[in-house]
Amino acid sequence: MASAASRPRTAGSGSERRPLPWPVRLLATLCAFTFMVAFAVVLARLTLEPSPASESLTHTNLRPGDSLKAYLDQPELRDAVRQIGGNILLGVPFGILVPVVAPRTRGILRVLLMTAIVMLLVEFAQGALVTGRAFDIDDVILNTTGALIGYLLLGRRLSRAVHARRPGRGRADRKPSAEKA
């Protein structure tokens, strides 16, 4: 009787992922890249446009939780939801698109790290270069949380569909050198 490791996998074995045909993978990657570029434009418009009217209201926040507390202490719940929800939603596209556009970043930690780095750069630019904007560590935390949500809801599955490992190349198919003999 053949061992489970030496039996060929069948179409019904749930562990095998067949890659999509290359034209479909290419189209999906190009679409994801296009959405990423569009998202970058929207991100820049939302975060890097000067707001001279807000200049006296802005302040740098380096202490995690301070801005969140201020948002939640606002009399209007709508304003808190807009601030917190908006920052979370701003990160969701990263969790969905990054693992598709850059397959080497696939994996929850890599997606979160890439999102945090990009959002830190955006916040540094806001604080240093844009009138009426300031660096806020809570925005980075909320954006990264949004990327986590996007990755868990759709990004992981979409990335696996577009960049599935070819049969025979996954970790489960590798045999230690002692077993080859």
mmCIF file of N, CA, C and O in Angstrom, residues 75-153:
data_model
loop_
_atom_site.group_PDB
_atom_site.id
_atom_site.type_symbol
_atom_site.label_atom_id
_atom_site.label_comp_id
_atom_site.label_asym_id
_atom_site.label_seq_id
_atom_site.Cartn_x
_atom_site.Cartn_y
_atom_site.Cartn_z
ATOM 1 N N PRO A 75 -18.446 65.478 21.256
ATOM 2 C CA PRO A 75 -19.884 65.389 21.542
ATOM 3 C C PRO A 75 -20.689 64.680 20.452
ATOM 4 O O PRO A 75 -21.686 64.045 20.738
ATOM 5 N N GLU A 76 -20.236 64.786 19.223
ATOM 6 C CA GLU A 76 -20.948 64.158 18.114
ATOM 7 C C GLU A 76 -20.333 62.798 17.810
ATOM 8 O O GLU A 76 -19.174 62.713 17.399
ATOM 9 N N LEU A 77 -21.087 61.735 17.990
ATOM 10 C CA LEU A 77 -20.618 60.388 17.684
ATOM 11 C C LEU A 77 -20.249 60.277 16.212
ATOM 12 O O LEU A 77 -19.289 59.595 15.849
ATOM 13 N N ARG A 78 -20.971 60.983 15.381
ATOM 14 C CA ARG A 78 -20.728 60.960 13.942
ATOM 15 C C ARG A 78 -19.301 61.390 13.606
ATOM 16 O O ARG A 78 -18.647 60.814 12.741
ATOM 17 N N ASP A 79 -18.785 62.393 14.308
ATOM 18 C CA ASP A 79 -17.418 62.858 14.058
ATOM 19 C C ASP A 79 -16.391 61.792 14.443
ATOM 20 O O ASP A 79 -15.408 61.583 13.737
ATOM 21 N N ALA A 80 -16.629 61.118 15.561
ATOM 22 C CA ALA A 80 -15.716 60.054 16.003
ATOM 23 C C ALA A 80 -15.740 58.897 15.009
ATOM 24 O O ALA A 80 -14.678 58.360 14.649
ATOM 25 N N VAL A 81 -16.913 58.509 14.558
ATOM 26 C CA VAL A 81 -17.039 57.414 13.592
ATOM 27 C C VAL A 81 -16.356 57.801 12.289
ATOM 28 O O VAL A 81 -15.665 56.983 11.673
ATOM 29 N N ARG A 82 -16.515 59.044 11.894
ATOM 30 C CA ARG A 82 -15.892 59.512 10.655
ATOM 31 C C ARG A 82 -14.363 59.472 10.752
ATOM 32 O O ARG A 82 -13.687 59.004 9.840
ATOM 33 N N GLN A 83 -13.831 59.930 11.850
ATOM 34 C CA GLN A 83 -12.376 59.939 12.031
ATOM 35 C C GLN A 83 -11.797 58.523 12.138
ATOM 36 O O GLN A 83 -10.863 58.170 11.436
ATOM 37 N N ILE A 84 -12.362 57.741 13.032
ATOM 38 C CA ILE A 84 -11.854 56.386 13.269
ATOM 39 C C ILE A 84 -12.156 55.484 12.078
ATOM 40 O O ILE A 84 -11.277 54.812 11.546
ATOM 41 N N GLY A 85 -13.414 55.481 11.637
ATOM 42 C CA GLY A 85 -13.818 54.645 10.501
ATOM 43 C C GLY A 85 -13.106 55.033 9.219
ATOM 44 O O GLY A 85 -12.705 54.170 8.438
ATOM 45 N N GLY A 86 -12.926 56.322 9.003
ATOM 46 C CA GLY A 86 -12.237 56.785 7.802
ATOM 47 C C GLY A 86 -10.797 56.309 7.759
ATOM 48 O O GLY A 86 -10.296 55.876 6.713
ATOM 49 N N ASN A 87 -10.120 56.370 8.892
ATOM 50 C CA ASN A 87 -8.730 55.907 8.936
ATOM 51 C C ASN A 87 -8.633 54.392 8.772
ATOM 52 O O ASN A 87 -7.696 53.888 8.139
ATOM 53 N N ILE A 88 -9.576 53.664 9.321
ATOM 54 C CA ILE A 88 -9.581 52.209 9.131
ATOM 55 C C ILE A 88 -9.847 51.883 7.664
ATOM 56 O O ILE A 88 -9.136 51.080 7.059
ATOM 57 N N LEU A 89 -10.846 52.529 7.065
ATOM 58 C CA LEU A 89 -11.170 52.278 5.650
ATOM 59 C C LEU A 89 -10.014 52.641 4.716
ATOM 60 O O LEU A 89 -9.826 52.004 3.696
ATOM 61 N N LEU A 90 -9.237 53.642 5.096
ATOM 62 C CA LEU A 90 -8.105 54.049 4.283
ATOM 63 C C LEU A 90 -7.042 52.952 4.191
ATOM 64 O O LEU A 90 -6.312 52.869 3.204
ATOM 65 N N GLY A 91 -6.984 52.072 5.181
ATOM 66 C CA GLY A 91 -6.002 50.995 5.167
ATOM 67 C C GLY A 91 -6.470 49.726 4.486
ATOM 68 O O GLY A 91 -5.648 48.894 4.079
ATOM 69 N N VAL A 92 -7.788 49.544 4.353
ATOM 70 C CA VAL A 92 -8.333 48.301 3.788
ATOM 71 C C VAL A 92 -7.762 47.971 2.404
ATOM 72 O O VAL A 92 -7.370 46.823 2.161
ATOM 73 N N PRO A 93 -7.658 48.930 1.476
ATOM 74 C CA PRO A 93 -7.111 48.582 0.160
ATOM 75 C C PRO A 93 -5.687 48.008 0.220
ATOM 76 O O PRO A 93 -5.329 47.176 -0.606
ATOM 77 N N PHE A 94 -4.897 48.441 1.183
ATOM 78 C CA PHE A 94 -3.553 47.874 1.307
ATOM 79 C C PHE A 94 -3.622 46.381 1.578
ATOM 80 O O PHE A 94 -2.878 45.601 0.984
ATOM 81 N N GLY A 95 -4.490 45.983 2.489
ATOM 82 C CA GLY A 95 -4.606 44.566 2.820
ATOM 83 C C GLY A 95 -5.103 43.716 1.671
ATOM 84 O O GLY A 95 -4.810 42.521 1.589
ATOM 85 N N ILE A 96 -5.847 44.321 0.767
ATOM 86 C CA ILE A 96 -6.378 43.586 -0.379
ATOM 87 C C ILE A 96 -5.409 43.606 -1.557
ATOM 88 O O ILE A 96 -5.146 42.576 -2.177
ATOM 89 N N LEU A 97 -4.841 44.765 -1.864
ATOM 90 C CA LEU A 97 -4.072 44.928 -3.092
ATOM 91 C C LEU A 97 -2.588 44.591 -2.966
ATOM 92 O O LEU A 97 -1.996 44.075 -3.919
ATOM 93 N N VAL A 98 -1.973 44.874 -1.834
ATOM 94 C CA VAL A 98 -0.530 44.644 -1.702
ATOM 95 C C VAL A 98 -0.140 43.193 -1.971
ATOM 96 O O VAL A 98 0.786 42.940 -2.737
ATOM 97 N N PRO A 99 -0.817 42.197 -1.393
ATOM 98 C CA PRO A 99 -0.394 40.825 -1.675
ATOM 99 C C PRO A 99 -0.651 40.363 -3.112
ATOM 100 O O PRO A 99 -0.052 39.395 -3.558
ATOM 101 N N VAL A 100 -1.500 41.067 -3.836
ATOM 102 C CA VAL A 100 -1.742 40.720 -5.236
ATOM 103 C C VAL A 100 -0.698 41.394 -6.124
ATOM 104 O O VAL A 100 -0.128 40.773 -7.015
ATOM 105 N N VAL A 101 -0.433 42.670 -5.870
ATOM 106 C CA VAL A 101 0.517 43.421 -6.683
ATOM 107 C C VAL A 101 1.957 42.960 -6.417
ATOM 108 O O VAL A 101 2.757 42.867 -7.334
ATOM 109 N N ALA A 102 2.269 42.667 -5.167
ATOM 110 C CA ALA A 102 3.625 42.254 -4.792
ATOM 111 C C ALA A 102 3.559 40.922 -4.056
ATOM 112 O O ALA A 102 3.483 40.887 -2.826
ATOM 113 N N PRO A 103 3.562 39.810 -4.778
ATOM 114 C CA PRO A 103 3.361 38.498 -4.157
ATOM 115 C C PRO A 103 4.382 38.156 -3.076
ATOM 116 O O PRO A 103 4.091 37.382 -2.178
ATOM 117 N N ARG A 104 5.565 38.748 -3.117
ATOM 118 C CA ARG A 104 6.549 38.470 -2.072
ATOM 119 C C ARG A 104 6.152 39.075 -0.733
ATOM 120 O O ARG A 104 6.717 38.729 0.290
ATOM 121 N N THR A 105 5.197 39.993 -0.742
ATOM 122 C CA THR A 105 4.720 40.574 0.513
ATOM 123 C C THR A 105 3.544 39.785 1.064
ATOM 124 O O THR A 105 2.957 40.184 2.062
ATOM 125 N N ARG A 106 3.197 38.672 0.402
ATOM 126 C CA ARG A 106 2.067 37.873 0.861
ATOM 127 C C ARG A 106 2.397 37.347 2.252
ATOM 128 O O ARG A 106 3.484 36.869 2.507
ATOM 129 N N GLY A 107 1.431 37.442 3.110
ATOM 130 C CA GLY A 107 1.599 37.036 4.499
ATOM 131 C C GLY A 107 1.180 38.197 5.378
ATOM 132 O O GLY A 107 1.450 39.367 5.074
ATOM 133 N N ILE A 108 0.520 37.878 6.453
ATOM 134 C CA ILE A 108 -0.087 38.909 7.290
ATOM 135 C C ILE A 108 0.941 39.889 7.851
ATOM 136 O O ILE A 108 0.729 41.099 7.828
ATOM 137 N N LEU A 109 2.067 39.388 8.324
ATOM 138 C CA LEU A 109 3.073 40.278 8.917
ATOM 139 C C LEU A 109 3.698 41.195 7.874
ATOM 140 O O LEU A 109 3.924 42.379 8.125
ATOM 141 N N ARG A 110 3.959 40.669 6.697
ATOM 142 C CA ARG A 110 4.550 41.493 5.639
ATOM 143 C C ARG A 110 3.591 42.577 5.170
ATOM 144 O O ARG A 110 3.995 43.708 4.921
ATOM 145 N N VAL A 111 2.329 42.235 5.031
ATOM 146 C CA VAL A 111 1.325 43.226 4.609
ATOM 147 C C VAL A 111 1.203 44.312 5.673
ATOM 148 O O VAL A 111 1.176 45.504 5.354
ATOM 149 N N LEU A 112 1.154 43.916 6.935
ATOM 150 C CA LEU A 112 1.041 44.906 8.014
ATOM 151 C C LEU A 112 2.280 45.787 8.086
ATOM 152 O O LEU A 112 2.173 47.004 8.277
ATOM 153 N N LEU A 113 3.452 45.198 7.926
ATOM 154 C CA LEU A 113 4.688 45.972 7.971
ATOM 155 C C LEU A 113 4.746 46.964 6.810
ATOM 156 O O LEU A 113 5.073 48.137 7.005
ATOM 157 N N MET A 114 4.403 46.512 5.613
ATOM 158 C CA MET A 114 4.416 47.411 4.461
ATOM 159 C C MET A 114 3.413 48.553 4.652
ATOM 160 O O MET A 114 3.724 49.712 4.366
ATOM 161 N N THR A 115 2.221 48.232 5.139
ATOM 162 C CA THR A 115 1.215 49.271 5.372
ATOM 163 C C THR A 115 1.709 50.265 6.410
ATOM 164 O O THR A 115 1.599 51.483 6.215
ATOM 165 N N ALA A 116 2.266 49.772 7.509
ATOM 166 C CA ALA A 116 2.754 50.666 8.563
ATOM 167 C C ALA A 116 3.852 51.581 8.026
ATOM 168 O O ALA A 116 3.857 52.788 8.324
ATOM 169 N N ILE A 117 4.760 51.050 7.217
ATOM 170 C CA ILE A 117 5.850 51.866 6.667
ATOM 171 C C ILE A 117 5.294 52.958 5.749
ATOM 172 O O ILE A 117 5.669 54.131 5.857
ATOM 173 N N VAL A 118 4.391 52.577 4.846
ATOM 174 C CA VAL A 118 3.811 53.568 3.925
ATOM 175 C C VAL A 118 3.045 54.636 4.701
ATOM 176 O O VAL A 118 3.193 55.838 4.445
ATOM 177 N N MET A 119 2.258 54.213 5.672
ATOM 178 C CA MET A 119 1.469 55.186 6.429
ATOM 179 C C MET A 119 2.346 56.069 7.320
ATOM 180 O O MET A 119 2.036 57.250 7.517
ATOM 181 N N LEU A 120 3.437 55.526 7.839
ATOM 182 C CA LEU A 120 4.386 56.362 8.584
ATOM 183 C C LEU A 120 4.981 57.429 7.673
ATOM 184 O O LEU A 120 5.108 58.598 8.075
ATOM 185 N N LEU A 121 5.324 57.047 6.453
ATOM 186 C CA LEU A 121 5.860 58.026 5.499
ATOM 187 C C LEU A 121 4.834 59.104 5.177
ATOM 188 O O LEU A 121 5.171 60.293 5.095
ATOM 189 N N VAL A 122 3.575 58.697 4.995
ATOM 190 C CA VAL A 122 2.507 59.674 4.735
ATOM 191 C C VAL A 122 2.364 60.625 5.924
ATOM 192 O O VAL A 122 2.284 61.843 5.751
ATOM 193 N N GLU A 123 2.367 60.072 7.127
ATOM 194 C CA GLU A 123 2.221 60.915 8.324
ATOM 195 C C GLU A 123 3.420 61.845 8.503
ATOM 196 O O GLU A 123 3.251 63.003 8.881
ATOM 197 N N PHE A 124 4.632 61.350 8.231
ATOM 198 C CA PHE A 124 5.817 62.216 8.308
ATOM 199 C C PHE A 124 5.701 63.358 7.311
ATOM 200 O O PHE A 124 6.004 64.508 7.635
ATOM 201 N N ALA A 125 5.258 63.048 6.092
ATOM 202 C CA ALA A 125 5.080 64.085 5.072
ATOM 203 C C ALA A 125 4.034 65.098 5.517
ATOM 204 O O ALA A 125 4.229 66.311 5.362
ATOM 205 N N GLN A 126 2.943 64.607 6.076
ATOM 206 C CA GLN A 126 1.905 65.522 6.570
ATOM 207 C C GLN A 126 2.477 66.460 7.629
ATOM 208 O O GLN A 126 2.250 67.662 7.583
ATOM 209 N N GLY A 127 3.158 65.883 8.591
ATOM 210 C CA GLY A 127 3.672 66.692 9.696
ATOM 211 C C GLY A 127 4.755 67.666 9.287
ATOM 212 O O GLY A 127 4.850 68.771 9.838
ATOM 213 N N ALA A 128 5.578 67.298 8.322
ATOM 214 C CA ALA A 128 6.711 68.133 7.960
ATOM 215 C C ALA A 128 6.430 69.109 6.822
ATOM 216 O O ALA A 128 7.014 70.187 6.778
ATOM 217 N N LEU A 129 5.526 68.736 5.914
ATOM 218 C CA LEU A 129 5.406 69.514 4.680
ATOM 219 C C LEU A 129 4.047 70.159 4.430
ATOM 220 O O LEU A 129 3.955 71.053 3.593
ATOM 221 N N VAL A 130 3.001 69.706 5.093
ATOM 222 C CA VAL A 130 1.656 70.126 4.708
ATOM 223 C C VAL A 130 1.052 71.036 5.778
ATOM 224 O O VAL A 130 0.937 70.659 6.951
ATOM 225 N N THR A 131 0.642 72.222 5.351
ATOM 226 C CA THR A 131 0.017 73.188 6.246
ATOM 227 C C THR A 131 -1.331 72.667 6.735
ATOM 228 O O THR A 131 -2.142 72.171 5.952
ATOM 229 N N GLY A 132 -1.557 72.746 8.030
ATOM 230 C CA GLY A 132 -2.832 72.331 8.603
ATOM 231 C C GLY A 132 -2.940 70.831 8.824
ATOM 232 O O GLY A 132 -4.016 70.325 9.134
ATOM 233 N N ARG A 133 -1.841 70.104 8.682
ATOM 234 C CA ARG A 133 -1.806 68.656 8.918
ATOM 235 C C ARG A 133 -0.695 68.371 9.917
ATOM 236 O O ARG A 133 0.258 69.126 10.036
ATOM 237 N N ALA A 134 -0.820 67.244 10.631
ATOM 238 C CA ALA A 134 0.188 66.892 11.624
ATOM 239 C C ALA A 134 0.382 65.386 11.667
ATOM 240 O O ALA A 134 -0.496 64.613 11.264
ATOM 241 N N PHE A 135 1.540 64.973 12.173
ATOM 242 C CA PHE A 135 1.824 63.551 12.353
ATOM 243 C C PHE A 135 0.957 63.025 13.496
ATOM 244 O O PHE A 135 0.886 63.621 14.561
ATOM 245 N N ASP A 136 0.308 61.868 13.268
ATOM 246 C CA ASP A 136 -0.524 61.252 14.307
ATOM 247 C C ASP A 136 -0.319 59.743 14.269
ATOM 248 O O ASP A 136 -0.719 59.078 13.313
ATOM 249 N N ILE A 137 0.290 59.205 15.306
ATOM 250 C CA ILE A 137 0.576 57.768 15.363
ATOM 251 C C ILE A 137 -0.710 56.942 15.377
ATOM 252 O O ILE A 137 -0.737 55.816 14.892
ATOM 253 N N ASP A 138 -1.782 57.504 15.906
ATOM 254 C CA ASP A 138 -3.051 56.772 15.926
ATOM 255 C C ASP A 138 -3.597 56.550 14.516
ATOM 256 O O ASP A 138 -4.230 55.526 14.249
ATOM 257 N N ASP A 139 -3.326 57.484 13.611
ATOM 258 C CA ASP A 139 -3.740 57.281 12.221
ATOM 259 C C ASP A 139 -3.009 56.083 11.618
ATOM 260 O O ASP A 139 -3.606 55.278 10.895
ATOM 261 N N VAL A 140 -1.722 55.945 11.913
ATOM 262 C CA VAL A 140 -0.945 54.808 11.421
ATOM 263 C C VAL A 140 -1.524 53.508 11.971
ATOM 264 O O VAL A 140 -1.689 52.524 11.243
ATOM 265 N N ILE A 141 -1.853 53.506 13.260
ATOM 266 C CA ILE A 141 -2.414 52.302 13.897
ATOM 267 C C ILE A 141 -3.756 51.947 13.266
ATOM 268 O O ILE A 141 -4.025 50.777 12.957
ATOM 269 N N LEU A 142 -4.611 52.937 13.049
ATOM 270 C CA LEU A 142 -5.929 52.685 12.461
ATOM 271 C C LEU A 142 -5.809 52.234 11.002
ATOM 272 O O LEU A 142 -6.516 51.318 10.570
ATOM 273 N N ASN A 143 -4.915 52.856 10.233
ATOM 274 C CA ASN A 143 -4.703 52.448 8.838
ATOM 275 C C ASN A 143 -4.206 51.014 8.765
ATOM 276 O O ASN A 143 -4.652 50.231 7.922
ATOM 277 N N THR A 144 -3.295 50.661 9.655
ATOM 278 C CA THR A 144 -2.748 49.304 9.673
ATOM 279 C C THR A 144 -3.814 48.297 10.100
ATOM 280 O O THR A 144 -3.876 47.183 9.572
ATOM 281 N N THR A 145 -4.680 48.691 11.014
ATOM 282 C CA THR A 145 -5.811 47.845 11.401
ATOM 283 C C THR A 145 -6.727 47.612 10.204
ATOM 284 O O THR A 145 -7.206 46.499 9.978
ATOM 285 N N GLY A 146 -6.951 48.649 9.412
ATOM 286 C CA GLY A 146 -7.750 48.500 8.200
ATOM 287 C C GLY A 146 -7.115 47.531 7.213
ATOM 288 O O GLY A 146 -7.803 46.720 6.587
ATOM 289 N N ALA A 147 -5.780 47.587 7.087
ATOM 290 C CA ALA A 147 -5.083 46.642 6.197
ATOM 291 C C ALA A 147 -5.252 45.216 6.699
ATOM 292 O O ALA A 147 -5.442 44.294 5.901
ATOM 293 N N LEU A 148 -5.205 45.035 8.006
ATOM 294 C CA LEU A 148 -5.422 43.702 8.585
ATOM 295 C C LEU A 148 -6.814 43.189 8.228
ATOM 296 O O LEU A 148 -6.975 42.046 7.795
ATOM 297 N N ILE A 149 -7.801 44.027 8.366
ATOM 298 C CA ILE A 149 -9.179 43.643 8.040
ATOM 299 C C ILE A 149 -9.293 43.293 6.556
ATOM 300 O O ILE A 149 -9.860 42.266 6.185
ATOM 301 N N GLY A 150 -8.736 44.137 5.689
ATOM 302 C CA GLY A 150 -8.786 43.878 4.247
ATOM 303 C C GLY A 150 -8.084 42.583 3.883
ATOM 304 O O GLY A 150 -8.573 41.810 3.056
ATOM 305 N N TYR A 151 -6.944 42.325 4.516
ATOM 306 C CA TYR A 151 -6.195 41.103 4.224
ATOM 307 C C TYR A 151 -6.974 39.874 4.662
ATOM 308 O O TYR A 151 -7.075 38.902 3.920
ATOM 309 N N LEU A 152 -7.547 39.927 5.858
ATOM 310 C CA LEU A 152 -8.274 38.764 6.369
ATOM 311 C C LEU A 152 -9.578 38.517 5.612
ATOM 312 O O LEU A 152 -9.959 37.369 5.382
ATOM 313 N N LEU A 153 -10.256 39.582 5.208
ATOM 314 C CA LEU A 153 -11.530 39.416 4.501
ATOM 315 C C LEU A 153 -11.360 38.995 3.048
ATOM 316 O O LEU A 153 -12.126 38.147 2.558
#
